[in-house]
Amino acid sequence: MTDPKKDLLYRLADDQLILGHRNSEWNGLGPILEEDIAFSSMAQDKLGHALQLYSLLHELGEAEPDTVAFTRNAAQFHCSQLVELPIGDYAFSLMRHFLFDHAELLRFEALAASSYEPLAQVARKLKGELKYHVLHANTWIRQLGTSTEEALEKLQAALDLTLPYALGLFEKTEAEPAIIAEGLFIGEDVLRAQWLENISRVLNQTQLELPDLSAITPVGGGRHGEHTEFLQPLLDEMAEVFRLDPTADW
Amino acid sequence: MLSSLDPRIARLALPDTAPAPTPKAAFDQFETFEVFHQKKDGAAYTYVGPVHAPSADVAFLFAKEQYSRRFACTGMWVVPTSAINLTPYVGDQESVYDGVSAIVPTADAPAEPQEYAIFHLKKRGKAHTNVGLVRAASAADALYQAKLTFGEQRPVVNVWVLPWNEVLTLDPADRDIWLTTPEKKYRDAIAYKVQDRIERFKLETGTK
Amino acid sequence: MYGSVSTHDIPAQATTGLENEDPQQLAEFEARIARGEKIEPDDYMPALYRKQLIRMIEQHAHSEIIGSLPEGTWITRAPGFRRKMAQMAKVQDEVGHAQLLYSAAETLGKSREDMLTDLINGKSKYSNVFNYPTPTWADSNAISWLIDAGAIVNQMANARGSYGPYCRALERICAEESFHLKYGHDAVVHMATGTPIQRRMMQEALNRWWPPIMTFFGPADKASQHTEILMRWKVKMASNDDCRQQFLDMYVPKILEIGLTIPDPNLRKNEETGKWEYTEPDWEELRRVINGDGPCNQERLAVRRAAEENGAWVRRALQAKRQAPKAVRPLA
Ligand SMILES: [Fe+2]
Ligand SMILES: [Fe+2]
Ligand SMILES: [Fe+2]
């Protein structure tokens, strides 16, 4: 993909769609009624973000949002591998939410100053929404991260498991130099540094331990269409009805 | 393994016959918090309902999505149920304040006066609404102070007295958490307009 | 039951227990209701009133939480952004309704955890319709539109009932139900007026769902002293038959106008009586399903139980940080 705008938008939108889809799997099965509701809202928000971003792509000449979302195969997706992993237990889903949404908040804060005005507008609008998401994530990690042995064990395991994938959020594409040069976005390296600072600040208030990052190899590939074995089945499931009758208006 | 039409359930890989649930201890639940919302700037805070939560900050997270995921909202108060003092309920035409008199000072050293938020219920079955704050040395005194300040209002079926220091409020700078709420039209009835399609169908099929 | 009191499964000889109530308090209580005033949690109320309301609101709450599952079956497969987001919002609302209703029931003195325990142990009932499967997307649409339509008939009636906290919860619930109804109708109309594949899917789903829908409001109420008291106390607001007739009045024309057929050759409106006539539903099957022998009873409870068990560590962790248990009963 050559157009840096499209490159950026596809990565953003695919992450939102796939994580929103994953998190919706908890709907009705969550640990506490009220949390079930809150988590569902945030998943809906992610789908809303995805829709807005695919709409920008549509303005740039790509297909309709529904077509883009429901008819591509895994190799055509640019999401990070972090978002496609199955929901696991609630510790896993919460930890992914914490790591992802911290990056998401910073990403959109930076995008609010993008030279690509339509994207900057979307980003500015979402500031408050994302503030709640991160408040939610921080509160949960602080609460559970200072609680029982059992919870600490689960959360630490989730952190150890998700962190290499979370680092994959910052995987660069060939368009990176152009993206930065054109002022579309501050770039993945700057984002990653800010993100690390923010998640460390919260984790430091808990009994959880951030693993030594220098010893971790980030799990990349997603931005280039290389995915885990979980993405294609997810897409098949998501499009099961949509593909029953491609001519239909559902 | 339990087979299911729901792919999410299938992934849970539940056994065919569920094991007996673990018995629960008494009071195996969180305390409750009562939630009040403000629909627009300057409007009185109104009771919306309770949430179960382990602490006020979590209660706020829960309350925001349970009680303000639709329509405009400019503020939310969350207070532990156990912190609220309430009067008995009287009839729909009466006032609770008729039975309230000044507090006889006790021999104890008077407590430092503090603020209390006063809520009135105007009609049974409706929601309590904030009428203002009073300063008082105790919750009982606050009720009397409320009578002096708001006692003219009738009817007052029930009064809630909330110690202000127990109320979790939101920093006004964070109100933008509701900024996009009214735009989420997909969860509003008005977004679904299908009459044209029905009319078109009737014309095409000659049923009209 | 989804909000309508099921008098049919109360033993006919159930005593009213009123002989234990203080006659003056009882008279004042009845006079208040007769004046159109609501009862609030701290008021005197007869034990039978409390018991019946707990039972009714609890069953309603269970129906919401279990009712989120048949549509949840399609949450990951809803076609297109518009449907995907709305399906999530609707399932979320149903969980929210459970939260509101459990809270209303708690004001009467039964804790949420007790109610959830009774649900997963099979001790409490919920609406029989949720024990039927949703094999296709169209089945989910049929529920969104028609089961919710039935629920609204019930809930609008109950919102005029006498218990304050239940009325407050229902006010919020009914506002959200209007979204469900519109969304469900929109989805069904798109299917029924769509491509041949869509139309066939929708008709087949309606064929599957019509019999459960006809049992939704329960069999005709038995005339009994018990029913009469519950009506007088505004606990039971409308007879099961009246609700069914109202539902048919409102929705049969809407189903027919989009080219769907209703799988009951006997269904017709008697112009003389103004009443719908229909094939008598299989009440024996309803009884069997309510008592656990429906196609999905086992799965529904197993899933609810798994959700409780899988989430237990979260609740334990948060619980451990608290001091002694404080208030567990919401105020209103
Ligand atoms: Fe988020
Ligand atoms: Fe509902
Ligand atoms: Fe509903």
Tab-separated table of N, CA and C in Angstrom, chain B residues 79-188:
chain	number	residue	atom	x	y	z
B	79	VAL	N	-23.204	7.955	45.574
B	79	VAL	CA	-23.060	7.989	47.036
B	79	VAL	C	-23.415	6.621	47.623
B	80	PRO	N	-22.673	6.163	48.635
B	80	PRO	CA	-23.018	4.859	49.223
B	80	PRO	C	-24.435	4.910	49.801
B	81	THR	N	-25.210	3.874	49.530
B	81	THR	CA	-26.565	3.808	50.069
B	81	THR	C	-26.556	4.000	51.586
B	82	SER	N	-25.552	3.401	52.221
B	82	SER	CA	-25.517	3.428	53.686
B	82	SER	C	-25.276	4.825	54.237
B	83	ALA	N	-24.831	5.770	53.400
B	83	ALA	CA	-24.556	7.130	53.884
B	83	ALA	C	-25.793	8.018	53.845
B	84	ILE	N	-26.847	7.517	53.192
B	84	ILE	CA	-28.039	8.364	53.007
B	84	ILE	C	-28.968	8.246	54.209
B	85	ASN	N	-29.425	9.379	54.711
B	85	ASN	CA	-30.443	9.398	55.760
B	85	ASN	C	-31.772	9.699	55.111
B	86	LEU	N	-32.784	8.937	55.450
B	86	LEU	CA	-34.067	9.229	54.823
B	86	LEU	C	-35.182	9.282	55.837
B	87	THR	N	-36.197	10.053	55.529
B	87	THR	CA	-37.362	10.178	56.394
B	87	THR	C	-38.351	9.074	56.035
B	88	PRO	N	-39.376	8.900	56.868
B	88	PRO	CA	-40.469	8.021	56.432
B	88	PRO	C	-41.184	8.665	55.238
B	89	TYR	N	-41.996	7.874	54.552
B	89	TYR	CA	-42.776	8.397	53.428
B	89	TYR	C	-44.141	8.854	53.948
B	90	VAL	N	-44.631	10.002	53.446
B	90	VAL	CA	-46.002	10.408	53.766
B	90	VAL	C	-46.828	10.354	52.483
B	91	GLY	N	-48.105	10.736	52.587
B	91	GLY	CA	-49.001	10.642	51.428
B	91	GLY	C	-48.676	11.671	50.355
B	92	ASP	N	-49.242	11.459	49.169
B	92	ASP	CA	-48.924	12.294	48.012
B	92	ASP	C	-49.336	13.757	48.165
B	93	GLN	N	-50.226	14.049	49.127
B	93	GLN	CA	-50.667	15.436	49.296
B	93	GLN	C	-49.972	16.105	50.480
B	94	GLU	N	-49.114	15.364	51.200
B	94	GLU	CA	-48.595	15.878	52.469
B	94	GLU	C	-47.154	16.347	52.355
B	95	SER	N	-46.640	16.840	53.500
B	95	SER	CA	-45.229	17.186	53.566
B	95	SER	C	-44.577	16.517	54.756
B	96	VAL	N	-43.454	15.879	54.490
B	96	VAL	CA	-42.660	15.248	55.542
B	96	VAL	C	-42.276	16.269	56.610
B	97	TYR	N	-42.064	17.505	56.160
B	97	TYR	CA	-41.545	18.528	57.065
B	97	TYR	C	-42.530	18.868	58.187
B	98	ASP	N	-43.818	18.542	57.979
B	98	ASP	CA	-44.786	18.814	59.040
B	98	ASP	C	-44.417	18.087	60.321
B	99	GLY	N	-43.731	16.995	60.185
B	99	GLY	CA	-43.355	16.228	61.384
B	99	GLY	C	-41.925	16.490	61.836
B	100	VAL	N	-41.275	17.514	61.316
B	100	VAL	CA	-39.869	17.762	61.647
B	100	VAL	C	-39.753	18.979	62.542
B	101	SER	N	-39.051	18.816	63.666
B	101	SER	CA	-38.867	19.974	64.537
B	101	SER	C	-37.384	20.165	64.834
B	102	ALA	N	-37.058	21.292	65.451
B	102	ALA	CA	-35.659	21.624	65.734
B	102	ALA	C	-35.013	20.551	66.595
B	103	ILE	N	-33.719	20.372	66.403
B	103	ILE	CA	-32.974	19.366	67.156
B	103	ILE	C	-32.617	19.934	68.517
B	104	VAL	N	-32.932	19.162	69.544
B	104	VAL	CA	-32.537	19.598	70.889
B	104	VAL	C	-31.053	19.303	71.039
B	105	PRO	N	-30.231	20.357	71.307
B	105	PRO	CA	-28.788	20.119	71.422
B	105	PRO	C	-28.497	19.140	72.552
B	106	THR	N	-27.576	18.227	72.328
B	106	THR	CA	-27.210	17.272	73.372
B	106	THR	C	-26.017	17.821	74.140
B	107	ALA	N	-25.673	17.121	75.191
B	107	ALA	CA	-24.550	17.560	76.021
B	107	ALA	C	-23.216	17.389	75.288
B	108	ASP	N	-23.217	16.484	74.279
B	108	ASP	CA	-21.968	16.237	73.548
B	108	ASP	C	-21.453	17.525	72.918
B	109	ALA	N	-20.156	17.571	72.754
B	109	ALA	CA	-19.566	18.703	72.054
B	109	ALA	C	-20.180	18.771	70.669
B	110	PRO	N	-20.661	19.948	70.242
B	110	PRO	CA	-21.292	20.042	68.921
B	110	PRO	C	-20.303	19.691	67.823
B	111	ALA	N	-20.777	18.913	66.880
B	111	ALA	CA	-19.904	18.505	65.776
B	111	ALA	C	-19.662	19.692	64.858
B	112	GLU	N	-18.543	19.669	64.190
B	112	GLU	CA	-18.223	20.679	63.168
B	112	GLU	C	-19.317	20.644	62.101
B	113	PRO	N	-19.964	21.774	61.794
B	113	PRO	CA	-21.012	21.740	60.775
B	113	PRO	C	-20.436	21.306	59.427
B	114	GLN	N	-21.216	20.551	58.697
B	114	GLN	CA	-20.794	20.167	57.358
B	114	GLN	C	-21.966	20.286	56.401
B	115	GLU	N	-21.672	20.093	55.115
B	115	GLU	CA	-22.719	20.281	54.115
B	115	GLU	C	-23.479	18.988	53.840
B	116	TYR	N	-24.753	19.160	53.581
B	116	TYR	CA	-25.613	18.033	53.215
B	116	TYR	C	-26.409	18.402	51.965
B	117	ALA	N	-26.510	17.464	51.045
B	117	ALA	CA	-27.362	17.681	49.871
B	117	ALA	C	-28.751	17.149	50.193
B	118	ILE	N	-29.763	17.952	49.881
B	118	ILE	CA	-31.147	17.593	50.212
B	118	ILE	C	-31.911	17.197	48.952
B	119	PHE	N	-32.571	16.059	49.031
B	119	PHE	CA	-33.373	15.574	47.898
B	119	PHE	C	-34.828	15.418	48.318
B	120	HIS	N	-35.727	15.893	47.472
B	120	HIS	CA	-37.167	15.744	47.713
B	120	HIS	C	-37.781	14.746	46.737
B	121	LEU	N	-38.753	14.004	47.258
B	121	LEU	CA	-39.615	13.204	46.384
B	121	LEU	C	-40.970	13.891	46.374
B	122	LYS	N	-41.428	14.316	45.198
B	122	LYS	CA	-42.674	15.090	45.123
B	122	LYS	C	-43.899	14.196	44.998
B	123	LYS	N	-43.693	13.012	44.475
B	123	LYS	CA	-44.830	12.115	44.267
B	123	LYS	C	-44.298	10.699	44.369
B	124	ARG	N	-45.019	9.859	45.056
B	124	ARG	CA	-44.620	8.453	45.147
B	124	ARG	C	-44.485	7.852	43.752
B	125	GLY	N	-43.476	7.029	43.569
B	125	GLY	CA	-43.257	6.390	42.263
B	125	GLY	C	-42.376	7.214	41.343
B	126	LYS	N	-42.193	8.508	41.681
B	126	LYS	CA	-41.300	9.347	40.869
B	126	LYS	C	-39.894	9.285	41.469
B	127	ALA	N	-39.003	10.167	40.990
B	127	ALA	CA	-37.617	10.110	41.435
B	127	ALA	C	-37.264	11.297	42.330
B	128	HIS	N	-36.389	11.052	43.315
B	128	HIS	CA	-35.919	12.119	44.192
B	128	HIS	C	-35.098	13.134	43.398
B	129	THR	N	-35.300	14.413	43.710
B	129	THR	CA	-34.596	15.480	43.000
B	129	THR	C	-33.905	16.401	43.999
B	130	ASN	N	-32.711	16.830	43.658
B	130	ASN	CA	-31.950	17.709	44.542
B	130	ASN	C	-32.588	19.101	44.589
B	131	VAL	N	-32.762	19.614	45.826
B	131	VAL	CA	-33.286	20.979	45.946
B	131	VAL	C	-32.201	21.945	46.408
B	132	GLY	N	-31.079	21.418	46.895
B	132	GLY	CA	-29.997	22.306	47.306
B	132	GLY	C	-29.169	21.714	48.426
B	133	LEU	N	-28.279	22.545	48.972
B	133	LEU	CA	-27.391	22.117	50.057
B	133	LEU	C	-27.750	22.878	51.326
B	134	VAL	N	-27.529	22.259	52.469
B	134	VAL	CA	-27.627	22.992	53.742
B	134	VAL	C	-26.368	22.706	54.553
B	135	ARG	N	-26.063	23.573	55.518
B	135	ARG	CA	-24.977	23.315	56.471
B	135	ARG	C	-25.605	22.958	57.792
B	136	ALA	N	-25.098	21.895	58.401
B	136	ALA	CA	-25.698	21.471	59.662
B	136	ALA	C	-24.700	20.638	60.447
B	137	ALA	N	-24.985	20.473	61.745
B	137	ALA	CA	-24.066	19.754	62.621
B	137	ALA	C	-24.281	18.248	62.580
B	138	SER	N	-25.451	17.843	62.065
B	138	SER	CA	-25.738	16.403	61.975
B	138	SER	C	-26.780	16.205	60.893
B	139	ALA	N	-26.993	14.962	60.533
B	139	ALA	CA	-27.994	14.678	59.500
B	139	ALA	C	-29.383	15.096	59.983
B	140	ALA	N	-29.651	14.867	61.269
B	140	ALA	CA	-30.960	15.232	61.807
B	140	ALA	C	-31.139	16.747	61.771
B	141	ASP	N	-30.076	17.440	62.144
B	141	ASP	CA	-30.116	18.905	62.079
B	141	ASP	C	-30.279	19.363	60.628
B	142	ALA	N	-29.626	18.655	59.721
B	142	ALA	CA	-29.723	19.020	58.303
B	142	ALA	C	-31.175	18.957	57.832
B	143	LEU	N	-31.902	17.986	58.341
B	143	LEU	CA	-33.303	17.857	57.959
B	143	LEU	C	-34.078	19.081	58.446
B	144	TYR	N	-33.780	19.511	59.663
B	144	TYR	CA	-34.462	20.696	60.193
B	144	TYR	C	-34.064	21.943	59.386
B	145	GLN	N	-32.766	22.056	59.074
B	145	GLN	CA	-32.305	23.188	58.260
B	145	GLN	C	-32.995	23.155	56.892
B	146	ALA	N	-33.187	21.970	56.378
B	146	ALA	CA	-33.859	21.826	55.087
B	146	ALA	C	-35.301	22.301	55.192
B	147	LYS	N	-35.919	21.994	56.322
B	147	LYS	CA	-37.296	22.451	56.516
B	147	LYS	C	-37.345	23.981	56.479
B	148	LEU	N	-36.362	24.632	57.156
B	148	LEU	CA	-36.328	26.093	57.175
B	148	LEU	C	-36.116	26.658	55.772
B	149	THR	N	-35.285	25.985	55.001
B	149	THR	CA	-34.921	26.520	53.678
B	149	THR	C	-35.917	26.125	52.587
B	150	PHE	N	-36.340	24.869	52.612
B	150	PHE	CA	-37.157	24.353	51.489
B	150	PHE	C	-38.557	23.932	51.936
B	151	GLY	N	-38.908	24.236	53.198
B	151	GLY	CA	-40.147	23.712	53.790
B	151	GLY	C	-41.417	24.241	53.155
B	152	GLU	N	-41.297	25.338	52.418
B	152	GLU	CA	-42.482	25.904	51.758
B	152	GLU	C	-42.997	24.998	50.648
B	153	GLN	N	-42.053	24.253	50.049
B	153	GLN	CA	-42.446	23.411	48.917
B	153	GLN	C	-43.414	22.320	49.381
B	154	ARG	N	-44.438	22.079	48.598
B	154	ARG	CA	-45.380	21.009	48.900
B	154	ARG	C	-45.818	20.366	47.598
B	155	PRO	N	-46.172	19.135	47.560
B	155	PRO	CA	-45.959	18.173	48.638
B	155	PRO	C	-44.505	17.708	48.677
B	156	VAL	N	-44.094	17.194	49.834
B	156	VAL	CA	-42.780	16.567	49.962
B	156	VAL	C	-43.016	15.201	50.606
B	157	VAL	N	-43.029	14.194	49.784
B	157	VAL	CA	-43.419	12.854	50.233
B	157	VAL	C	-42.310	12.176	51.028
B	158	ASN	N	-41.067	12.529	50.670
B	158	ASN	CA	-39.928	11.868	51.303
B	158	ASN	C	-38.698	12.753	51.095
B	159	VAL	N	-37.793	12.730	52.087
B	159	VAL	CA	-36.569	13.530	51.966
B	159	VAL	C	-35.351	12.637	52.152
B	160	TRP	N	-34.349	12.806	51.294
B	160	TRP	CA	-33.061	12.156	51.471
B	160	TRP	C	-32.026	13.215	51.839
B	161	VAL	N	-31.210	12.879	52.832
B	161	VAL	CA	-30.168	13.784	53.300
B	161	VAL	C	-28.817	13.101	53.053
B	162	LEU	N	-28.003	13.705	52.180
B	162	LEU	CA	-26.716	13.089	51.814
B	162	LEU	C	-25.553	13.910	52.363
B	163	PRO	N	-24.730	13.348	53.244
B	163	PRO	CA	-23.543	14.074	53.688
B	163	PRO	C	-22.668	14.349	52.456
B	164	TRP	N	-22.405	15.607	52.206
B	164	TRP	CA	-21.759	15.989	50.945
B	164	TRP	C	-20.377	15.366	50.785
B	165	ASN	N	-19.684	15.159	51.922
B	165	ASN	CA	-18.336	14.577	51.816
B	165	ASN	C	-18.352	13.106	51.415
B	166	GLU	N	-19.532	12.489	51.386
B	166	GLU	CA	-19.644	11.091	50.951
B	166	GLU	C	-19.999	10.989	49.470
B	167	VAL	N	-20.263	12.126	48.852
B	167	VAL	CA	-20.736	12.101	47.456
B	167	VAL	C	-19.549	12.175	46.496
B	168	LEU	N	-19.478	11.229	45.590
B	168	LEU	CA	-18.442	11.282	44.544
B	168	LEU	C	-18.998	12.088	43.380
B	169	THR	N	-18.310	13.177	43.060
B	169	THR	CA	-18.747	13.999	41.934
B	169	THR	C	-17.680	13.945	40.848
B	170	LEU	N	-18.031	14.456	39.701
B	170	LEU	CA	-17.094	14.405	38.574
B	170	LEU	C	-16.479	15.785	38.370
B	171	ASP	N	-15.183	15.807	38.150
B	171	ASP	CA	-14.506	17.053	37.807
B	171	ASP	C	-15.144	17.612	36.527
B	172	PRO	N	-15.617	18.862	36.570
B	172	PRO	CA	-16.279	19.426	35.380
B	172	PRO	C	-15.427	19.306	34.111
B	173	ALA	N	-14.118	19.270	34.282
B	173	ALA	CA	-13.239	19.138	33.102
B	173	ALA	C	-13.434	17.784	32.415
B	174	ASP	N	-13.994	16.829	33.130
B	174	ASP	CA	-14.159	15.486	32.567
B	174	ASP	C	-15.549	15.232	31.980
B	175	ARG	N	-16.330	16.275	31.890
B	175	ARG	CA	-17.672	16.109	31.337
B	175	ARG	C	-17.673	15.643	29.899
B	176	ASP	N	-16.552	15.801	29.239
B	176	ASP	CA	-16.517	15.388	27.834
B	176	ASP	C	-16.637	13.871	27.674
B	177	ILE	N	-16.663	13.134	28.771
B	177	ILE	CA	-16.917	11.699	28.626
B	177	ILE	C	-18.309	11.451	28.038
B	178	TRP	N	-19.190	12.471	28.115
B	178	TRP	CA	-20.540	12.311	27.543
B	178	TRP	C	-20.693	13.005	26.187
B	179	LEU	N	-19.591	13.565	25.705
B	179	LEU	CA	-19.681	14.407	24.513
B	179	LEU	C	-20.353	13.698	23.330
B	180	THR	N	-19.971	12.464	23.077
B	180	THR	CA	-20.476	11.779	21.875
B	180	THR	C	-21.732	10.942	22.156
B	181	THR	N	-22.153	10.877	23.423
B	181	THR	CA	-23.296	10.020	23.760
B	181	THR	C	-24.533	10.296	22.899
B	182	PRO	N	-24.946	11.560	22.753
B	182	PRO	CA	-26.177	11.790	21.965
B	182	PRO	C	-26.020	11.408	20.496
B	183	GLU	N	-24.786	11.222	20.039
B	183	GLU	CA	-24.582	10.881	18.624
B	183	GLU	C	-24.687	9.382	18.352
B	184	LYS	N	-24.781	8.596	19.397
B	184	LYS	CA	-24.827	7.142	19.186
B	184	LYS	C	-26.251	6.728	18.830
B	185	LYS	N	-26.648	7.135	17.640
B	185	LYS	CA	-28.045	6.984	17.213
B	185	LYS	C	-28.456	5.526	17.030
B	186	TYR	N	-27.490	4.658	16.811
B	186	TYR	CA	-27.861	3.265	16.541
B	186	TYR	C	-28.581	2.643	17.727
B	187	ARG	N	-28.486	3.230	18.925
B	187	ARG	CA	-29.234	2.672	20.051
B	187	ARG	C	-30.476	3.487	20.383
B	188	ASP	N	-30.910	4.333	19.432
B	188	ASP	CA	-32.129	5.113	19.636
B	188	ASP	C	-33.230	4.671	18.685
